[in-house]
CSV table of C-alpha atoms in Angstrom, one decimal:
chain,number,residue,atom,x,y,z
A,1,UNK,CA,107.9,148.8,89.2
A,2,UNK,CA,109.7,147.4,86.1
A,3,UNK,CA,107.4,145.6,83.6
A,4,UNK,CA,109.3,142.3,84.1
A,5,UNK,CA,108.3,142.4,87.8
A,6,UNK,CA,104.6,142.7,87.1
A,7,UNK,CA,102.7,139.8,88.5
A,8,UNK,CA,99.1,138.7,88.3
A,9,UNK,CA,97.4,135.7,89.8
A,10,UNK,CA,95.8,135.1,86.4
A,11,UNK,CA,99.3,134.1,85.3
A,12,UNK,CA,99.2,131.1,87.7
A,13,UNK,CA,96.1,129.7,85.9
A,14,UNK,CA,94.9,128.1,89.1
A,15,UNK,CA,92.0,126.1,87.5
A,16,UNK,CA,94.7,123.7,86.1
A,17,UNK,CA,95.2,122.5,89.7
A,18,UNK,CA,91.6,121.6,90.3
A,19,UNK,CA,91.8,117.9,89.3
A,20,UNK,CA,94.8,117.2,91.5
A,21,UNK,CA,93.4,119.3,94.4
A,22,UNK,CA,90.1,117.3,94.3
A,23,UNK,CA,92.1,114.1,94.8
A,24,UNK,CA,94.3,115.7,97.5
A,25,UNK,CA,91.2,117.1,99.3
A,26,UNK,CA,89.5,113.7,99.2
A,27,UNK,CA,92.5,112.1,100.8
A,28,UNK,CA,92.7,114.7,103.6
A,29,UNK,CA,88.9,114.3,104.2
A,30,UNK,CA,89.3,110.6,104.5
A,31,UNK,CA,92.1,110.9,107.0
A,32,UNK,CA,90.0,113.3,109.0
A,33,UNK,CA,87.0,111.0,109.0
A,34,UNK,CA,89.2,108.1,109.9
A,35,UNK,CA,90.6,109.9,112.9
A,36,UNK,CA,87.6,111.7,114.3
A,37,UNK,CA,84.7,109.4,113.3
A,38,UNK,CA,83.7,107.0,116.2
A,39,UNK,CA,82.2,104.5,113.8
A,40,UNK,CA,84.8,102.9,111.5
A,41,UNK,CA,82.8,102.1,108.4
A,42,UNK,CA,84.4,100.7,105.2
A,43,UNK,CA,81.3,101.6,103.3
A,44,UNK,CA,81.6,105.3,104.4
A,45,UNK,CA,85.2,105.4,103.3
A,46,UNK,CA,84.4,104.0,99.9
A,47,UNK,CA,81.5,106.3,99.5
A,48,UNK,CA,83.7,109.4,100.2
A,49,UNK,CA,86.3,108.1,97.8
A,50,UNK,CA,83.8,107.5,95.0
A,51,UNK,CA,82.4,111.0,95.6
A,52,UNK,CA,85.7,112.7,95.0
A,53,UNK,CA,86.5,110.4,92.0
A,54,UNK,CA,83.2,111.2,90.4
A,55,UNK,CA,83.7,115.0,91.1
A,56,UNK,CA,87.1,114.7,89.4
A,57,UNK,CA,85.7,112.8,86.5
A,58,UNK,CA,82.8,115.4,86.2
A,59,UNK,CA,85.3,118.3,86.1
A,60,UNK,CA,87.4,116.6,83.4
A,61,UNK,CA,84.4,115.9,81.3
A,62,UNK,CA,82.7,119.3,81.7
A,63,UNK,CA,85.6,121.6,81.9
A,64,UNK,CA,88.4,119.6,80.3
A,65,UNK,CA,90.0,121.6,77.4
A,66,UNK,CA,92.5,119.6,75.3
A,67,UNK,CA,94.3,122.8,74.1
A,68,UNK,CA,97.7,123.3,75.7
A,69,UNK,CA,97.5,125.5,78.8
A,70,UNK,CA,100.4,126.5,81.0
A,71,UNK,CA,100.3,127.6,84.6
A,72,UNK,CA,102.5,128.3,87.6
A,73,UNK,CA,105.3,129.9,85.5
A,74,UNK,CA,105.1,127.1,82.9
A,75,UNK,CA,105.7,124.4,85.5
A,76,UNK,CA,102.2,123.0,84.8
A,77,UNK,CA,101.1,121.9,81.4
A,78,UNK,CA,97.6,120.5,80.9
A,79,UNK,CA,96.9,119.2,77.4
A,80,UNK,CA,95.2,116.2,75.6
A,81,UNK,CA,97.8,113.7,77.0
A,82,UNK,CA,97.3,114.9,80.5
A,83,UNK,CA,93.5,114.8,80.4
A,84,UNK,CA,93.4,111.3,78.7
A,85,UNK,CA,95.7,109.8,81.3
A,86,UNK,CA,93.8,111.2,84.2
A,87,UNK,CA,90.5,110.1,82.7
A,88,UNK,CA,91.8,106.5,82.3
A,89,UNK,CA,93.1,106.4,85.9
A,90,UNK,CA,89.9,107.8,87.4
A,91,UNK,CA,87.7,105.4,85.4
A,92,UNK,CA,89.9,102.5,86.6
A,93,UNK,CA,89.7,103.7,90.2
A,94,UNK,CA,85.9,104.1,90.0
A,95,UNK,CA,85.5,100.4,88.9
A,96,UNK,CA,88.0,99.3,91.6
A,97,UNK,CA,86.0,101.1,94.3
A,98,UNK,CA,82.8,99.3,93.0
A,99,UNK,CA,84.5,96.0,93.5
A,100,UNK,CA,85.8,97.0,96.9
A,101,UNK,CA,82.2,97.6,98.1
A,102,UNK,CA,81.7,93.8,98.0
A,103,UNK,CA,81.7,92.5,101.6
A,104,UNK,CA,85.2,91.5,102.7
A,105,UNK,CA,87.2,91.3,105.8
A,106,UNK,CA,90.7,92.1,104.4
A,107,UNK,CA,92.4,94.2,107.1
A,108,UNK,CA,93.7,97.0,104.9
A,109,UNK,CA,90.4,97.7,103.2
A,110,UNK,CA,88.7,98.4,106.5
A,111,UNK,CA,90.7,101.6,107.3
A,112,UNK,CA,90.5,105.1,105.9
A,113,UNK,CA,94.2,105.4,105.1
A,114,UNK,CA,93.9,102.7,102.3
A,115,UNK,CA,91.5,104.9,100.4
A,116,UNK,CA,93.3,108.1,101.2
A,117,UNK,CA,96.6,106.7,99.9
A,118,UNK,CA,94.7,105.7,96.7
A,119,UNK,CA,93.6,109.3,96.2
A,120,UNK,CA,97.0,110.7,96.9
A,121,UNK,CA,98.5,108.3,94.3
A,122,UNK,CA,96.0,109.6,91.8
A,123,UNK,CA,97.0,113.2,92.6
A,124,UNK,CA,100.7,112.3,92.2
A,125,UNK,CA,100.0,110.8,88.8
A,126,UNK,CA,98.0,113.9,87.9
A,127,UNK,CA,101.0,116.2,88.6
A,128,UNK,CA,103.3,113.7,86.8
A,129,UNK,CA,101.5,113.9,83.5
A,130,UNK,CA,100.5,117.6,83.8
A,131,UNK,CA,104.0,119.0,83.2
A,132,UNK,CA,106.9,119.0,80.8
A,133,UNK,CA,109.3,120.0,83.6
A,134,UNK,CA,111.5,117.1,84.4
A,135,UNK,CA,111.6,118.0,88.1
A,136,UNK,CA,107.9,118.3,88.6
A,137,UNK,CA,107.4,115.0,86.7
A,138,UNK,CA,109.8,113.4,89.2
A,139,UNK,CA,108.0,114.9,92.2
A,140,UNK,CA,104.6,113.7,91.0
A,141,UNK,CA,106.0,110.2,90.3
A,142,UNK,CA,107.5,110.0,93.8
A,143,UNK,CA,104.3,111.2,95.5
A,144,UNK,CA,102.4,108.4,93.7
A,145,UNK,CA,105.1,105.8,94.3
A,146,UNK,CA,105.4,106.5,98.0
A,147,UNK,CA,101.6,106.0,98.3
A,148,UNK,CA,101.8,102.7,96.4
A,149,UNK,CA,104.7,101.4,98.6
A,150,UNK,CA,102.5,102.0,101.6
A,151,UNK,CA,99.4,100.5,100.1
A,152,UNK,CA,101.2,97.3,99.3
A,153,UNK,CA,102.7,97.0,102.8
A,154,UNK,CA,99.2,97.5,104.3
A,155,UNK,CA,98.3,94.0,103.2
A,156,UNK,CA,100.1,93.0,106.4
A,157,UNK,CA,101.4,89.7,105.0
A,158,UNK,CA,104.9,88.4,104.7
A,159,UNK,CA,104.7,88.5,100.9
A,160,UNK,CA,103.3,92.0,101.0
A,161,UNK,CA,106.2,93.4,103.1
A,162,UNK,CA,108.7,91.7,100.8
A,163,UNK,CA,106.9,93.1,97.7
A,164,UNK,CA,106.8,96.6,99.2
A,165,UNK,CA,110.5,96.6,100.1
A,166,UNK,CA,111.4,95.3,96.7
A,167,UNK,CA,109.2,97.9,95.0
A,168,UNK,CA,110.7,100.6,97.2
A,169,UNK,CA,114.4,99.6,96.5
A,170,UNK,CA,113.8,99.3,92.7
A,171,UNK,CA,111.9,102.6,92.8
A,172,UNK,CA,114.7,104.3,94.6
A,173,UNK,CA,117.2,103.1,92.0
A,174,UNK,CA,114.8,104.3,89.2
A,175,UNK,CA,114.7,107.7,90.9
A,176,UNK,CA,118.5,107.9,90.9
A,177,UNK,CA,118.7,107.0,87.3
A,178,UNK,CA,116.0,109.6,86.4
A,179,UNK,CA,117.8,112.4,88.3
A,180,UNK,CA,121.1,111.6,86.7
A,181,UNK,CA,119.5,111.5,83.2
A,182,UNK,CA,117.9,114.8,83.8
A,183,UNK,CA,121.2,116.2,85.0
A,184,UNK,CA,123.0,115.1,81.8
A,185,UNK,CA,120.3,116.7,79.6
A,186,UNK,CA,120.4,119.9,81.6
A,187,UNK,CA,124.2,120.0,81.4
A,188,UNK,CA,124.0,119.6,77.6
A,189,UNK,CA,120.9,121.7,76.7
A,190,UNK,CA,120.7,124.1,79.6
A,191,UNK,CA,117.0,123.3,80.3
A,192,UNK,CA,114.8,120.8,82.1
A,193,UNK,CA,111.8,121.7,80.0
A,194,UNK,CA,111.0,119.0,77.4
A,195,UNK,CA,110.0,121.5,74.7
A,196,UNK,CA,113.2,123.5,75.2
A,197,UNK,CA,115.3,120.3,75.0
A,198,UNK,CA,113.5,119.5,71.8
A,199,UNK,CA,114.3,122.9,70.3
A,200,UNK,CA,118.0,122.5,71.2
A,201,UNK,CA,118.2,119.1,69.7
A,202,UNK,CA,116.5,120.3,66.6
A,203,UNK,CA,119.1,123.0,66.1
A,204,UNK,CA,122.0,120.7,67.1
A,205,UNK,CA,120.8,117.6,65.4
A,206,UNK,CA,124.1,117.1,63.7
A,207,UNK,CA,125.8,117.2,67.1
A,208,UNK,CA,123.8,114.5,68.9
A,209,UNK,CA,126.3,114.3,71.7
A,210,UNK,CA,127.3,111.4,73.9
A,211,UNK,CA,125.9,113.2,76.9
A,212,UNK,CA,122.5,113.6,75.3
A,213,UNK,CA,122.4,109.9,74.4
A,214,UNK,CA,123.5,109.0,77.9
A,215,UNK,CA,120.7,111.2,79.4
A,216,UNK,CA,118.2,109.5,77.1
A,217,UNK,CA,119.3,106.1,78.3
A,218,UNK,CA,119.1,107.0,82.0
A,219,UNK,CA,115.7,108.5,81.6
A,220,UNK,CA,114.4,105.7,79.6
A,221,UNK,CA,115.7,103.1,82.0
A,222,UNK,CA,114.2,105.0,85.0
A,223,UNK,CA,110.8,105.2,83.4
A,224,UNK,CA,111.2,101.6,82.2
A,225,UNK,CA,111.1,100.5,85.8
A,226,UNK,CA,107.7,102.1,86.2
A,227,UNK,CA,106.2,100.3,83.2
A,228,UNK,CA,108.2,97.2,84.0
A,229,UNK,CA,109.8,96.7,80.6
A,230,UNK,CA,112.4,94.0,80.2
A,231,UNK,CA,114.9,93.8,81.9
A,232,UNK,CA,113.5,96.1,84.5
A,233,UNK,CA,110.4,94.0,85.1
A,234,UNK,CA,111.6,91.7,88.0
A,235,UNK,CA,109.7,93.5,90.7
A,236,UNK,CA,106.4,93.3,88.9
A,237,UNK,CA,105.2,89.7,89.5
A,238,UNK,CA,106.3,89.8,93.2
A,239,UNK,CA,104.4,93.0,93.8
A,240,UNK,CA,101.3,91.6,92.1
A,241,UNK,CA,101.5,88.4,94.2
A,242,UNK,CA,102.0,90.3,97.4
A,243,UNK,CA,99.1,92.7,96.9
A,244,UNK,CA,95.3,92.0,97.0
A,245,UNK,CA,93.8,91.5,93.6
A,246,UNK,CA,92.3,95.0,93.2
A,247,UNK,CA,95.5,96.8,94.3
A,248,UNK,CA,97.4,94.6,91.8
A,249,UNK,CA,94.9,95.7,89.1
A,250,UNK,CA,95.5,99.4,90.0
A,251,UNK,CA,99.3,98.9,89.9
A,252,UNK,CA,98.9,97.2,86.5
A,253,UNK,CA,97.0,100.2,85.1
A,254,UNK,CA,97.6,103.6,86.7
A,255,UNK,CA,101.4,103.8,87.1
A,256,UNK,CA,101.9,102.4,83.6
A,257,UNK,CA,99.5,104.8,81.7
A,258,UNK,CA,100.9,107.8,83.6
A,259,UNK,CA,104.5,106.7,82.8
A,260,UNK,CA,103.5,106.1,79.2
A,261,UNK,CA,102.1,109.6,79.0
A,262,UNK,CA,105.5,111.0,80.1
A,263,UNK,CA,107.3,108.7,77.7
A,264,UNK,CA,105.2,110.0,74.8
A,265,UNK,CA,106.5,113.5,75.7
A,266,UNK,CA,110.1,112.5,76.3
A,267,UNK,CA,110.6,109.9,73.6
A,268,UNK,CA,108.9,112.1,71.1
A,269,UNK,CA,111.8,114.5,71.4
A,270,UNK,CA,114.3,111.7,70.5
A,271,UNK,CA,112.2,109.6,68.0
A,272,UNK,CA,111.5,112.8,65.9
A,273,UNK,CA,115.2,113.3,65.5
A,274,UNK,CA,115.4,109.9,63.7
A,275,UNK,CA,118.7,109.1,65.5
A,276,UNK,CA,119.6,105.4,64.6
A,277,UNK,CA,120.8,104.7,68.1
A,278,UNK,CA,117.6,105.8,69.7
A,279,UNK,CA,115.4,103.9,67.2
A,280,UNK,CA,117.3,100.6,67.4
A,281,UNK,CA,117.4,100.8,71.2
A,282,UNK,CA,113.7,101.3,71.4
A,283,UNK,CA,113.1,98.5,68.9
A,284,UNK,CA,115.2,96.1,71.0
A,285,UNK,CA,113.3,96.9,74.2
A,286,UNK,CA,110.0,96.6,72.4
A,287,UNK,CA,110.8,93.1,71.1
A,288,UNK,CA,112.2,91.9,74.4
A,289,UNK,CA,109.3,93.3,76.4
A,290,UNK,CA,106.7,91.6,74.2
A,291,UNK,CA,108.5,88.3,73.9
A,292,UNK,CA,110.2,87.4,77.2
A,293,UNK,CA,107.2,87.8,79.6
A,294,UNK,CA,105.1,85.7,77.3
A,295,UNK,CA,107.5,82.8,77.5
A,296,UNK,CA,107.8,83.1,81.3
A,297,UNK,CA,104.0,83.4,81.7
A,298,UNK,CA,103.6,79.9,80.1
A,299,UNK,CA,105.2,78.2,83.1
A,300,UNK,CA,103.5,80.2,85.9
A,301,UNK,CA,101.4,78.3,88.5
A,302,UNK,CA,99.9,81.5,90.1
A,303,UNK,CA,97.2,83.4,88.2
A,304,UNK,CA,98.3,86.8,89.5
A,305,UNK,CA,101.9,86.2,88.5
A,306,UNK,CA,100.7,85.1,85.1
A,307,UNK,CA,98.6,88.3,84.7
A,308,UNK,CA,101.6,90.3,85.9
A,309,UNK,CA,103.8,88.9,83.0
A,310,UNK,CA,100.8,89.4,80.7
A,311,UNK,CA,100.6,93.1,81.6
A,312,UNK,CA,104.3,93.4,81.0
A,313,UNK,CA,103.9,92.0,77.5
A,314,UNK,CA,101.0,94.4,76.9
A,315,UNK,CA,103.3,97.3,78.0
A,316,UNK,CA,105.7,96.1,75.2
A,317,UNK,CA,102.9,96.4,72.6
A,318,UNK,CA,102.1,99.9,73.7
A,319,UNK,CA,105.8,100.9,73.7
A,320,UNK,CA,105.8,99.8,70.1
A,321,UNK,CA,103.1,102.4,69.4
A,322,UNK,CA,105.4,105.1,70.9
A,323,UNK,CA,108.3,103.8,68.8
A,324,UNK,CA,106.3,104.5,65.6
A,325,UNK,CA,105.0,107.8,67.0
A,326,UNK,CA,101.4,106.8,67.2
A,327,UNK,CA,100.2,108.2,70.6
A,328,UNK,CA,96.5,107.7,69.7
A,329,UNK,CA,97.1,103.9,69.5
A,330,UNK,CA,98.7,104.1,73.0
A,331,UNK,CA,95.5,105.4,74.6
A,332,UNK,CA,93.1,103.3,72.4
A,333,UNK,CA,95.0,100.1,73.4
A,334,UNK,CA,95.3,100.9,77.1
A,335,UNK,CA,91.6,102.0,77.3
A,336,UNK,CA,90.5,98.6,76.1
A,337,UNK,CA,93.1,96.8,78.2
A,338,UNK,CA,92.0,98.3,81.4
A,339,UNK,CA,88.5,96.9,81.2
A,340,UNK,CA,89.6,93.3,80.4
A,341,UNK,CA,92.3,93.6,83.1
A,342,UNK,CA,90.0,95.0,85.7
A,343,UNK,CA,87.4,92.3,84.9
A,344,UNK,CA,89.9,89.5,85.4
A,345,UNK,CA,91.3,90.9,88.6
A,346,UNK,CA,87.8,91.7,89.9
A,347,UNK,CA,86.8,88.0,89.5
A,348,UNK,CA,89.9,86.9,91.4
A,349,UNK,CA,88.8,89.4,94.1
A,350,UNK,CA,85.3,88.1,94.2
A,351,UNK,CA,86.1,84.4,94.0
A,352,UNK,CA,89.2,84.2,96.2
A,353,UNK,CA,90.1,87.3,98.2
A,354,UNK,CA,86.6,87.8,99.6
A,355,UNK,CA,86.1,84.1,100.3
A,356,UNK,CA,89.0,83.3,102.5
A,357,UNK,CA,91.2,86.0,104.0
A,358,UNK,CA,93.6,83.4,105.4
A,359,UNK,CA,94.3,82.1,101.9
A,360,UNK,CA,96.8,84.1,99.8
A,361,UNK,CA,96.9,81.4,97.1
A,362,UNK,CA,95.8,82.5,93.6
A,363,UNK,CA,97.0,79.3,91.9
A,364,UNK,CA,95.3,77.9,88.9
A,365,UNK,CA,94.0,75.1,91.1
A,366,UNK,CA,92.1,77.7,93.2
A,367,UNK,CA,89.9,78.3,90.1
A,368,UNK,CA,89.3,74.6,89.5
A,369,UNK,CA,85.7,73.9,88.7
A,370,UNK,CA,84.5,77.5,89.0
A,371,UNK,CA,81.9,76.7,86.4
A,372,UNK,CA,80.2,74.5,89.0
A,373,UNK,CA,80.6,76.7,92.0
A,374,UNK,CA,79.8,80.0,90.4
A,375,UNK,CA,78.8,79.8,86.7
A,376,UNK,CA,78.4,83.5,86.3
A,377,UNK,CA,82.0,84.3,87.4
A,378,UNK,CA,83.3,81.4,85.3
A,379,UNK,CA,81.7,82.6,82.1
A,380,UNK,CA,82.8,86.2,82.7
A,381,UNK,CA,86.4,85.1,83.5
A,382,UNK,CA,86.4,83.2,80.2
A,383,UNK,CA,85.3,86.3,78.4
A,384,UNK,CA,88.0,88.5,80.0
A,385,UNK,CA,90.7,85.8,79.2
A,386,UNK,CA,89.6,85.9,75.6
A,387,UNK,CA,89.7,89.7,75.6
A,388,UNK,CA,93.2,89.8,77.1
A,389,UNK,CA,94.3,87.3,74.6
A,390,UNK,CA,93.2,89.5,71.8
A,391,UNK,CA,90.6,87.0,70.5
A,392,UNK,CA,88.2,88.8,68.1
A,393,UNK,CA,85.8,90.5,68.5
A,394,UNK,CA,86.7,91.3,72.1
A,395,UNK,CA,88.3,94.6,73.1
A,396,UNK,CA,92.1,94.1,73.2
A,397,UNK,CA,91.9,92.6,69.7
A,398,UNK,CA,90.9,96.0,68.3
A,399,UNK,CA,93.9,97.6,70.1
A,400,UNK,CA,96.2,95.1,68.6
A,401,UNK,CA,94.7,95.3,65.2
A,402,UNK,CA,95.0,99.1,65.0
A,403,UNK,CA,98.6,98.8,66.4
A,404,UNK,CA,99.8,96.2,63.9
A,405,UNK,CA,98.2,98.2,61.1
A,406,UNK,CA,100.1,101.3,62.2
A,407,UNK,CA,103.3,99.3,62.6
A,408,UNK,CA,103.0,97.9,59.1
A,409,UNK,CA,102.3,101.4,57.7
A,410,UNK,CA,105.5,102.6,59.4
A,411,UNK,CA,107.4,99.8,57.5
A,412,UNK,CA,108.2,97.8,60.7
A,413,UNK,CA,107.2,94.5,59.1
A,414,UNK,CA,109.4,92.3,61.3
A,415,UNK,CA,108.0,94.0,64.4
A,416,UNK,CA,104.4,93.3,63.2
A,417,UNK,CA,105.3,89.6,62.7
A,418,UNK,CA,106.8,89.4,66.2
A,419,UNK,CA,103.6,91.0,67.6
A,420,UNK,CA,101.4,88.5,65.8
A,421,UNK,CA,103.5,85.5,67.0
A,422,UNK,CA,103.4,86.7,70.6
A,423,UNK,CA,99.7,87.2,70.4
A,424,UNK,CA,99.2,83.6,69.4
A,425,UNK,CA,101.7,82.5,72.1
A,426,UNK,CA,99.8,84.4,74.8
A,427,UNK,CA,96.6,82.5,74.0
A,428,UNK,CA,98.0,79.4,75.5
A,429,UNK,CA,98.4,80.7,79.0
A,430,UNK,CA,95.0,82.4,78.9
A,431,UNK,CA,93.4,79.2,77.7
A,432,UNK,CA,95.1,77.4,80.6
A,433,UNK,CA,92.9,79.4,83.0
A,434,UNK,CA,89.8,78.4,81.0
A,435,UNK,CA,90.8,74.7,81.2
A,436,UNK,CA,90.9,74.8,85.0
A,437,UNK,CA,87.6,76.7,85.2
A,438,UNK,CA,85.7,74.2,83.0
A,439,UNK,CA,87.6,70.9,82.9
A,440,UNK,CA,88.8,70.5,86.5
A,441,UNK,CA,86.8,69.4,89.5
A,442,UNK,CA,86.2,71.9,92.4
A,443,UNK,CA,88.6,71.8,95.3
A,444,UNK,CA,85.7,72.3,97.8
A,445,UNK,CA,83.6,69.2,98.5
A,446,UNK,CA,80.4,71.3,98.7
A,447,UNK,CA,79.9,73.9,95.9
A,448,UNK,CA,79.5,77.4,97.3
A,449,UNK,CA,77.5,79.8,95.1
A,450,UNK,CA,78.4,83.2,96.5
A,451,UNK,CA,75.9,85.9,95.8
A,452,UNK,CA,77.1,89.1,94.1
A,453,UNK,CA,76.3,92.5,95.5
A,454,UNK,CA,74.8,95.3,93.4
A,455,UNK,CA,78.1,97.2,93.2
A,456,UNK,CA,80.0,94.1,92.0
A,457,UNK,CA,77.3,93.4,89.4
A,458,UNK,CA,77.6,97.0,88.2
A,459,UNK,CA,81.4,96.8,88.0
A,460,UNK,CA,81.3,93.5,86.1
A,461,UNK,CA,78.6,94.9,83.9
A,462,UNK,CA,80.7,97.9,82.9
A,463,UNK,CA,83.8,95.8,82.1
A,464,UNK,CA,81.8,93.2,80.2
A,465,UNK,CA,79.9,95.7,78.1
A,466,UNK,CA,83.1,97.4,77.0
A,467,UNK,CA,84.9,94.1,76.4
A,468,UNK,CA,82.1,92.9,74.2
A,469,UNK,CA,80.6,96.1,72.8
A,470,UNK,CA,83.9,97.7,71.9
A,471,UNK,CA,83.3,96.9,68.2
A,472,UNK,CA,80.6,99.7,68.2
A,473,UNK,CA,82.8,102.3,69.8
A,474,UNK,CA,86.3,101.8,68.3
A,475,UNK,CA,86.1,104.4,65.6
A,476,UNK,CA,84.3,107.0,67.7
A,477,UNK,CA,86.8,106.5,70.5
A,478,UNK,CA,89.7,106.8,68.2
A,479,UNK,CA,88.3,110.0,66.8
A,480,UNK,CA,87.9,111.5,70.3
A,481,UNK,CA,91.5,110.5,71.2
A,482,UNK,CA,92.9,111.9,68.0
A,483,UNK,CA,91.0,115.2,68.7
A,484,UNK,CA,92.5,115.5,72.1
A,485,UNK,CA,96.0,114.7,70.9
A,486,UNK,CA,95.6,116.9,67.9
A,487,UNK,CA,94.5,119.9,70.0
A,488,UNK,CA,97.1,119.5,72.7
A,489,UNK,CA,99.7,117.1,71.6
A,490,UNK,CA,103.4,117.7,71.8
């Protein structure tokens, strides 16, 4: 047999598949339990989901190696970026499952398929960030997206169906743009591997052709849909409003950090070329995505829609870190953002979703007088609003401070000024929530002090501790992120 035909299973590097396989196995087990179990128990489904999430986290912590490792004939690539993205998604999912354990009667949370689809989405995101092959990235993205479309529709409300259809249509358009962009890059460079495209562009930097720039635009627009940058953000607020609060929190975190992980790989190829067109295009998108959602959020009457526009603006801040080629700031910022965001959506879940299943309203008025009906949730919601607003010394402040410092170091002075102005502007709509919580009278005639279950207390405890105690972990966390990126970065 010729030497080129020799094959060994060691070349496949099967251990690289373990994180994704754990999530897929968990989803299959949940579907089996849902079909064959006579007792339909929401607590059982959540326990099984948490078991597989913890197993996945344990594997990443104990066996995770940030050095670049290839498998399956170089289709799979597991490095620091991949591990950090998966870790953030799994931590977020763990906290969401803790909140879901709080007693509720929402129809979709009572069935095994809800939790199975959640695990399938995690597996899809895992494949998406564990490759530099444009086709495998697309397959992982679509696996996760199809799960999310179904999860939204399971809410079984008119708004949910509308949101799912809108998300599906916009997602299909994004897929078409992505495929066309990949086609143009393949036609120009002869490869769909990001590293090979980078080598080609490095050699042909003086011939940065129209087809390459067109491929960049199509890919960027397609991935821009997933992180809802302006002007591809229109689906976001409707999807948040049509989902239950915890699913909205998952959509605000998981798809975006996975897409940002891919953008770091892809945009790194173009930003390192220092092509003026690429830099000015990214600069314009960053400014628009930071500024426009902030202005729209000021006039919102629904808290979830306000948080949707808020998360779009935060995506713009993180995109700015990619513009200046500071991937460690991307993960630092998003790590702190997830805890403040999960805390805010978790309180919406506990105070509204679990209280009245016939009420889809998350207006500011629904939080009126929360300090009188549930002082604990009112104080914690205030804390999370301060954190999301970047008020020192809470968590997101440190992400913004390190980001602006890096932006200034890269000589983007005007961008740093725009970020500072928008940070001040955002404080107004976060303070609006606090005014309703403390200064308005409760809508209910008789105050209802709902008791919190142990799981909810644990979830709120985790989010609160990180939001407040982040000052003691910023530098250590940044060192860990830098180590992962330095060992396995692109």
